Short mmCIF file of C-alpha atoms in Angstrom, two decimals:
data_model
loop_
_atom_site.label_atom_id
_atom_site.label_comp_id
_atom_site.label_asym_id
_atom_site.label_seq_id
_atom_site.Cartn_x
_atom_site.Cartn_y
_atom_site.Cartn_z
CA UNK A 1 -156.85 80.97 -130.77
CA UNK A 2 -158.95 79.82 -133.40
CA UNK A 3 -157.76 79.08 -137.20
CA UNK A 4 -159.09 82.33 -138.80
CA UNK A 5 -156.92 84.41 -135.97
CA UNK A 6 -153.84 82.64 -136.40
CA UNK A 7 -154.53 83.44 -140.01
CA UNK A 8 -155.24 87.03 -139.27
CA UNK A 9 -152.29 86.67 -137.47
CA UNK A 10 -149.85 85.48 -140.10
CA UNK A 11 -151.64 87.14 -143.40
CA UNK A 12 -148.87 89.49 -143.99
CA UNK A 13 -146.64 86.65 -143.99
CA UNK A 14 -148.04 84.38 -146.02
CA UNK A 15 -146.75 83.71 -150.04
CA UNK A 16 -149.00 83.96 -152.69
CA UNK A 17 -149.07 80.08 -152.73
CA UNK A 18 -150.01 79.85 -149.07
CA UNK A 19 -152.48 82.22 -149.42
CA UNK A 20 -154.12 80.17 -152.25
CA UNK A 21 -154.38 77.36 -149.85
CA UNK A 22 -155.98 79.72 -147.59
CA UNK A 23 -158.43 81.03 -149.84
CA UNK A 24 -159.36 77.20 -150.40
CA UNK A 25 -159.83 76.76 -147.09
CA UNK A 26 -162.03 79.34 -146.79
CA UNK A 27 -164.14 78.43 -149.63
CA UNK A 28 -164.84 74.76 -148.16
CA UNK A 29 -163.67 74.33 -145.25
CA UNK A 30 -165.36 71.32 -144.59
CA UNK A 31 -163.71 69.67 -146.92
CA UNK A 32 -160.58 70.87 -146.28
CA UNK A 33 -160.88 69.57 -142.83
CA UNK A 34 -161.93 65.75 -143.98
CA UNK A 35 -159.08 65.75 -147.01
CA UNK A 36 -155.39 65.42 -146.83
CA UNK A 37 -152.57 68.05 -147.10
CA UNK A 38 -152.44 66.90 -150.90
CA UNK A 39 -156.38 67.04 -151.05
CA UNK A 40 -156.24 70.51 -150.31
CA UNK A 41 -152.85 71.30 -152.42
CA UNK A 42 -154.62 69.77 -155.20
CA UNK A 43 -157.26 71.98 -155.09
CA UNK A 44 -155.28 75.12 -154.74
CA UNK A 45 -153.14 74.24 -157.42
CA UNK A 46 -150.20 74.30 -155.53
CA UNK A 47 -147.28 71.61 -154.15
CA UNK A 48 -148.39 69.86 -151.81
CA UNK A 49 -145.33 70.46 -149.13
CA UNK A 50 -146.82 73.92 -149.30
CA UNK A 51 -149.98 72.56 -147.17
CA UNK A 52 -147.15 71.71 -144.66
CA UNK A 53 -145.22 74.73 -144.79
CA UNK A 54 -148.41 76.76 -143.92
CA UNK A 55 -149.66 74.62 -141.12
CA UNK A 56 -146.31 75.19 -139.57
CA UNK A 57 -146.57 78.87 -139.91
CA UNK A 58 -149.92 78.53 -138.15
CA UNK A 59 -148.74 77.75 -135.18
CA UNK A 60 -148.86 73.56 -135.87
CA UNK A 61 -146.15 71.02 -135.69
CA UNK A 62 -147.61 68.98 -138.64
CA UNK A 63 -150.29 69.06 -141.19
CA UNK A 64 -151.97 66.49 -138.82
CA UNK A 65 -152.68 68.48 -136.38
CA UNK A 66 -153.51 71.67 -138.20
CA UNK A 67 -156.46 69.42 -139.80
CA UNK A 68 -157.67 67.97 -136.21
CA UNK A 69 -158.27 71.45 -135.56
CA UNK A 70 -160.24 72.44 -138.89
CA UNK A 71 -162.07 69.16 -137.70
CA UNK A 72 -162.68 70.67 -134.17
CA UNK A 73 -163.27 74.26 -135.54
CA UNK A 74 -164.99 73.48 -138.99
CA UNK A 75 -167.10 69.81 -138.39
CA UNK A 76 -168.29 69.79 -134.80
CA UNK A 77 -169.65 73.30 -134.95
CA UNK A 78 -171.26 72.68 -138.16
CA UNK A 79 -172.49 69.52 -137.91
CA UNK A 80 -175.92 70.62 -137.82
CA UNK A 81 -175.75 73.14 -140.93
CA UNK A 82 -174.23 69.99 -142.61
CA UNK A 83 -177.66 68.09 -141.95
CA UNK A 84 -179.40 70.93 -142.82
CA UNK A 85 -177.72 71.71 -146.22
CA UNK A 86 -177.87 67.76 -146.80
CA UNK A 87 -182.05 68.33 -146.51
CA UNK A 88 -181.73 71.13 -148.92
CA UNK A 89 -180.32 69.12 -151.63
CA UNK A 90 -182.65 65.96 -151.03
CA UNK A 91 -185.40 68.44 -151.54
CA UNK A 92 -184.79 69.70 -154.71
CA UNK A 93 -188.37 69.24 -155.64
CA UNK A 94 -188.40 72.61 -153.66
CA UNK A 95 -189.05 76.26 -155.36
CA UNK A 96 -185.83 78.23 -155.82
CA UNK A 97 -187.39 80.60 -153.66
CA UNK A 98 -187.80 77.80 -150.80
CA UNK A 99 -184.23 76.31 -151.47
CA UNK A 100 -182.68 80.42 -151.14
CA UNK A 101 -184.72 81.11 -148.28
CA UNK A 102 -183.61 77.90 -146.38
CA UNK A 103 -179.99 78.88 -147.34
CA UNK A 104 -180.17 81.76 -145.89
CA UNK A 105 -182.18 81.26 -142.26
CA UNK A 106 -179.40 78.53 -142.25
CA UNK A 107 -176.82 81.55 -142.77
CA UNK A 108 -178.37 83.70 -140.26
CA UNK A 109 -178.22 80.88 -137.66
CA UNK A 110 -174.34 80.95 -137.72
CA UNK A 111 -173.69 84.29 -137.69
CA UNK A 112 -173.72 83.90 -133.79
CA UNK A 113 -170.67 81.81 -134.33
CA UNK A 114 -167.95 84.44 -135.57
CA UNK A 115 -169.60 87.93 -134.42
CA UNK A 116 -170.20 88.42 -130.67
CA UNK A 117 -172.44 91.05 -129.26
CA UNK A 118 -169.79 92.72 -127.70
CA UNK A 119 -168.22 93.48 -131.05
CA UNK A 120 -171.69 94.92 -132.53
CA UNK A 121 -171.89 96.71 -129.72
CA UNK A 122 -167.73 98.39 -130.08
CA UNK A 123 -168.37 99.02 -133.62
CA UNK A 124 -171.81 100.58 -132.65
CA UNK A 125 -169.93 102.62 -130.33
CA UNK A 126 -167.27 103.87 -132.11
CA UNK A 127 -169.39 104.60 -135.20
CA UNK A 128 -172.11 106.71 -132.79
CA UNK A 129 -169.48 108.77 -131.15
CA UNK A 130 -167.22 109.44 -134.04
CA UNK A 131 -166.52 112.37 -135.54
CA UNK A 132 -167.38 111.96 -139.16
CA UNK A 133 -167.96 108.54 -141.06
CA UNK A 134 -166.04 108.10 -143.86
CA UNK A 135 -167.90 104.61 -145.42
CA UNK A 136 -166.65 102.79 -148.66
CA UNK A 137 -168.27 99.73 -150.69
CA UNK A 138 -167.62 98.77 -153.92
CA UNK A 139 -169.55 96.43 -156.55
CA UNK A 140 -172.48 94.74 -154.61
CA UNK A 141 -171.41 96.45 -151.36
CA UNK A 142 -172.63 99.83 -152.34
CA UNK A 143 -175.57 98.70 -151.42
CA UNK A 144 -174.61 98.01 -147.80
CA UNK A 145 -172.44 101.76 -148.13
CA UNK A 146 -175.56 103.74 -149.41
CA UNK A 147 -178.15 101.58 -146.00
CA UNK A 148 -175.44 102.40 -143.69
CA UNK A 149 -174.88 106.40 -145.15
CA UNK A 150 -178.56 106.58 -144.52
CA UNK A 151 -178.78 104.91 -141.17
CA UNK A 152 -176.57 107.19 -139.79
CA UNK A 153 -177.44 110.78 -141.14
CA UNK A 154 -180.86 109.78 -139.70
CA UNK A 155 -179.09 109.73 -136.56
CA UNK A 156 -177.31 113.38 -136.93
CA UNK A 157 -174.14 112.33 -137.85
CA UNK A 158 -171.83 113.38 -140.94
CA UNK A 159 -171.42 110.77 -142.95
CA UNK A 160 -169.31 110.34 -145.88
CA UNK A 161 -169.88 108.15 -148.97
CA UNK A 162 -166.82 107.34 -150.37
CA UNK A 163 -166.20 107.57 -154.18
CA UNK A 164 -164.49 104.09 -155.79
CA UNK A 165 -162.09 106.38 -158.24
CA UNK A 166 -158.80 106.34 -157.10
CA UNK A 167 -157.68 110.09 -157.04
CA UNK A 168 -161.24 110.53 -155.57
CA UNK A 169 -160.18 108.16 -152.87
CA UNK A 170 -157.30 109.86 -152.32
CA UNK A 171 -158.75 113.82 -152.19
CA UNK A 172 -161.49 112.28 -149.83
CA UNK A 173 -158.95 111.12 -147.66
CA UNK A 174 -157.01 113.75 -147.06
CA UNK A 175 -158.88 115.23 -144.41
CA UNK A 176 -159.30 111.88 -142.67
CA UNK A 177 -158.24 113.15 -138.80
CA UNK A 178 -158.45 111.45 -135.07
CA UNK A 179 -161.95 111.04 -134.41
CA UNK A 180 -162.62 110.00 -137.40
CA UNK A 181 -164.08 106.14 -138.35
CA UNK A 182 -163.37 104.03 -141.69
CA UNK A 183 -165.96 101.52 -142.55
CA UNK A 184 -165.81 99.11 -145.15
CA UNK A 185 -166.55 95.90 -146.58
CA UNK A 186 -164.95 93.25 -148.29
CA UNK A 187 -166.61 89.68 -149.31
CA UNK A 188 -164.56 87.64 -151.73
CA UNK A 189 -161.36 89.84 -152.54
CA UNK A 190 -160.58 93.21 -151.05
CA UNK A 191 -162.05 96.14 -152.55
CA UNK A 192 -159.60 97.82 -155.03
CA UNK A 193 -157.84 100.17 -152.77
CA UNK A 194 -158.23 98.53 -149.35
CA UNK A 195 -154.98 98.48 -148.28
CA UNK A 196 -154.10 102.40 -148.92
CA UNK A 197 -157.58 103.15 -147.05
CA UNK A 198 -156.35 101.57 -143.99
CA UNK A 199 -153.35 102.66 -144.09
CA UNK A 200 -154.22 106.12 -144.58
CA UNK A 201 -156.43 105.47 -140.98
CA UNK A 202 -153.61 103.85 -139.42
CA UNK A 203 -151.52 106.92 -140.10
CA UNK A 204 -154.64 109.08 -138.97
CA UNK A 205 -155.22 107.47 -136.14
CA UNK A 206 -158.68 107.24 -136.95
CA UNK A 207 -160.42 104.34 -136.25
CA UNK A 208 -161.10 101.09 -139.19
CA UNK A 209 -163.73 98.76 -139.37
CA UNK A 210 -164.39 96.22 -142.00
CA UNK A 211 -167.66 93.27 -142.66
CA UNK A 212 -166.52 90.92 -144.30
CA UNK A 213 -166.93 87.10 -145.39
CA UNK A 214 -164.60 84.67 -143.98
CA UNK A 215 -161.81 86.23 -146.71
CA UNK A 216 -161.48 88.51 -144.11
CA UNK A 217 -159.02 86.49 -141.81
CA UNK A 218 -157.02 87.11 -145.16
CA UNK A 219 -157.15 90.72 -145.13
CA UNK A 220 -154.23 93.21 -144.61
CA UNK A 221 -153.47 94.96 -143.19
CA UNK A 222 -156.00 94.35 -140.34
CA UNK A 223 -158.33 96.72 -139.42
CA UNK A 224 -159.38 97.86 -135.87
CA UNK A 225 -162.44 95.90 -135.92
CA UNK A 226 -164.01 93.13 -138.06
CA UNK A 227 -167.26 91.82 -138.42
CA UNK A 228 -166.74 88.49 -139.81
CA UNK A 229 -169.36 86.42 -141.11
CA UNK A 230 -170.31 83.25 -144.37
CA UNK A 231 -172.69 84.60 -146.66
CA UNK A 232 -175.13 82.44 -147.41
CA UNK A 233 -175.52 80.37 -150.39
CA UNK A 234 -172.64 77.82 -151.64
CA UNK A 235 -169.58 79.41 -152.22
CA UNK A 236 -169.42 78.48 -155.72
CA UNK A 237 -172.82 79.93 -156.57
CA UNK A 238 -175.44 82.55 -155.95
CA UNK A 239 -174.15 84.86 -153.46
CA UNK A 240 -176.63 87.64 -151.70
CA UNK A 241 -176.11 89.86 -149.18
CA UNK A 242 -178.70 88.95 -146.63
CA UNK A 243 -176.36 88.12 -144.05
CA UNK A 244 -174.05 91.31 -144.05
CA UNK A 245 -176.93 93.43 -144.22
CA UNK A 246 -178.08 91.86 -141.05
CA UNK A 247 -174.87 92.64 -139.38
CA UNK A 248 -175.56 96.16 -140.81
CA UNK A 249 -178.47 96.32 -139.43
CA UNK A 250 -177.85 95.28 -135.69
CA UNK A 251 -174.72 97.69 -135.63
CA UNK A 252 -177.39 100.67 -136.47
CA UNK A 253 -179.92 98.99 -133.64
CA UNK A 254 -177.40 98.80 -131.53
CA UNK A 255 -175.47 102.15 -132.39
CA UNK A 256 -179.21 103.61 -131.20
CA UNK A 257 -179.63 102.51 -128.19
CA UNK A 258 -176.34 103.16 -126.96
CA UNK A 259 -177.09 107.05 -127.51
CA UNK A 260 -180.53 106.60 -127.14
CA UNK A 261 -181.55 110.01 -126.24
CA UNK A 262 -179.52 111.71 -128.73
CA UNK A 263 -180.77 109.04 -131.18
CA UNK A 264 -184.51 110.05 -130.87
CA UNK A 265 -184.12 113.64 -130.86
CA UNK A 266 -182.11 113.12 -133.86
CA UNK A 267 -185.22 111.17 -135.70
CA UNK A 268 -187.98 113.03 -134.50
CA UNK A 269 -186.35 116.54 -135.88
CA UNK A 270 -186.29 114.80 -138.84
CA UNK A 271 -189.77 113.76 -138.59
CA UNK A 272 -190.09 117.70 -138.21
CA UNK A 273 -188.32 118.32 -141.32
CA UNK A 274 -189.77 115.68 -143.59
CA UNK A 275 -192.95 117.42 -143.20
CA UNK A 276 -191.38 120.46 -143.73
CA UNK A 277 -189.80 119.79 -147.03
CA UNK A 278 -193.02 117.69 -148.27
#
């Protein structure tokens, strides 16, 4: 079990100091991995015996050995991105656009390394055969909410954009029924809300799926599925969303072709309509 599951795993468990120390961890984990338990306390702001308290509630015997495997998870996987973000800042003669778009190809490359196919192609399923969609993004994520609302009315389906206002949250989810699918995303905290959404599916026992950035081994509760994947850029700056999008857009490929000839029926009606509404 990698790091990120056992801290799937343990989120609900953690204290608000541990989950500092998580957070940090997520941010850099590179560094993280080279540093020492106070290193990384340091950082978080926190004592340093909390470094060791967490490593033991990972599943470690010592802080030692929790950072041989950040080295094993975090540094020999990513020892060529490391290279290749060490090129980026030698060439800084480079265009902003050239730096960004190196960024993110170097993004896109790793996205391999925390979403299989298989779990496109569940969440494809799920979301193709449900019910109704019930899809929620908030801030910068809208944008994701709106491609995905789109995507899948295209494909016949009744979809559901889901208002950020509270009480709106709540009258929209009162319906929410078996059969049903939650998507939503969350990149550096939670979306305001998350927890009752999931809940509220949990209780329904409609289905929950979440994209996320690596904060989502922090997330709980857990949802049914997550898509978890770095954005690209460094964590402490510019931050786009080229890399969930392209998770977006694979699930809707994929989502396609597994009902393929529903799928194309679906588009060329409303290839019939277009017309007739223009």
């Amino acid at each position: 079990m990698s790091i990120l599951e056992n801290i799937s795993k343990s989120s609900e468990n953690l204290t608000p100091n541990e989950r500092l120390l998580v957070e940090t961890l997520m941010d850099s984990p590179e560094t993280a991995a080279l540093g020492t338990a106070s290193n990384l306390a340091e950082s978080a702001g926190v004592h340093e015996a909390t470094a060791s308290r967490l490593a033991r509630k990972l599943g470690y015997a010592t802080y030692s050995a929790f950072r041989n495997a950040m080295r094993e998870e975090f540094i020999a996987t990513r020892e060529t991105a490391t290279r290749f973000e060490k090129t980026i800042a030698d060439g800084a003669e480079g265009s902003i656009l050239d730096n960004l778009a190196l960024q993110e190809a170097q993004a896109l490359r790793q996205i391999e390394n925390t979403i299989s196919a298989d779990q496109i192609n569940a969440v494809a399923e799920k979301l193709i055969f449900a019910d109704r969609i019930f899809i929620f993004g908030y801030g910068n994520s809208e944008v994701l909410s709106l491609l995905m609302c789109k995507r899948f009315r295209r494909f016949g389906k009744d979809v559901h954009q889901l208002d950020g206002d509270p009480r709106r949250l709540a009258e929209q989810m009162l319906g929410l029924r078996e059969g049903d699918v939650l998507l939503t995303f969350a990149f550096r905290r939670p979306p305001h809300g998350y927890r009752a959404l999931i809940e509220t599916a949990q209780e329904a026992n409609a289905h929950s799926i979440v994209i996320s950035g690596n904060s989502g081994a922090m997330l709980a509760p857990q949802p049914d599925h997550l898509l978890r994947a770095p954005r690209s850029g460094d964590v402490d700056a510019f931050q786009t969303l080229t890399v969930p999008m392209t998770v977006c857009n694979a699930i809707v490929i994929a989502a396609g072709a597994i009902d393929k000839e529903t799928s194309l029926k679906k588009l060329e009606r409303l290839g019939q309509l277009i017309e007739r509404f223009d």
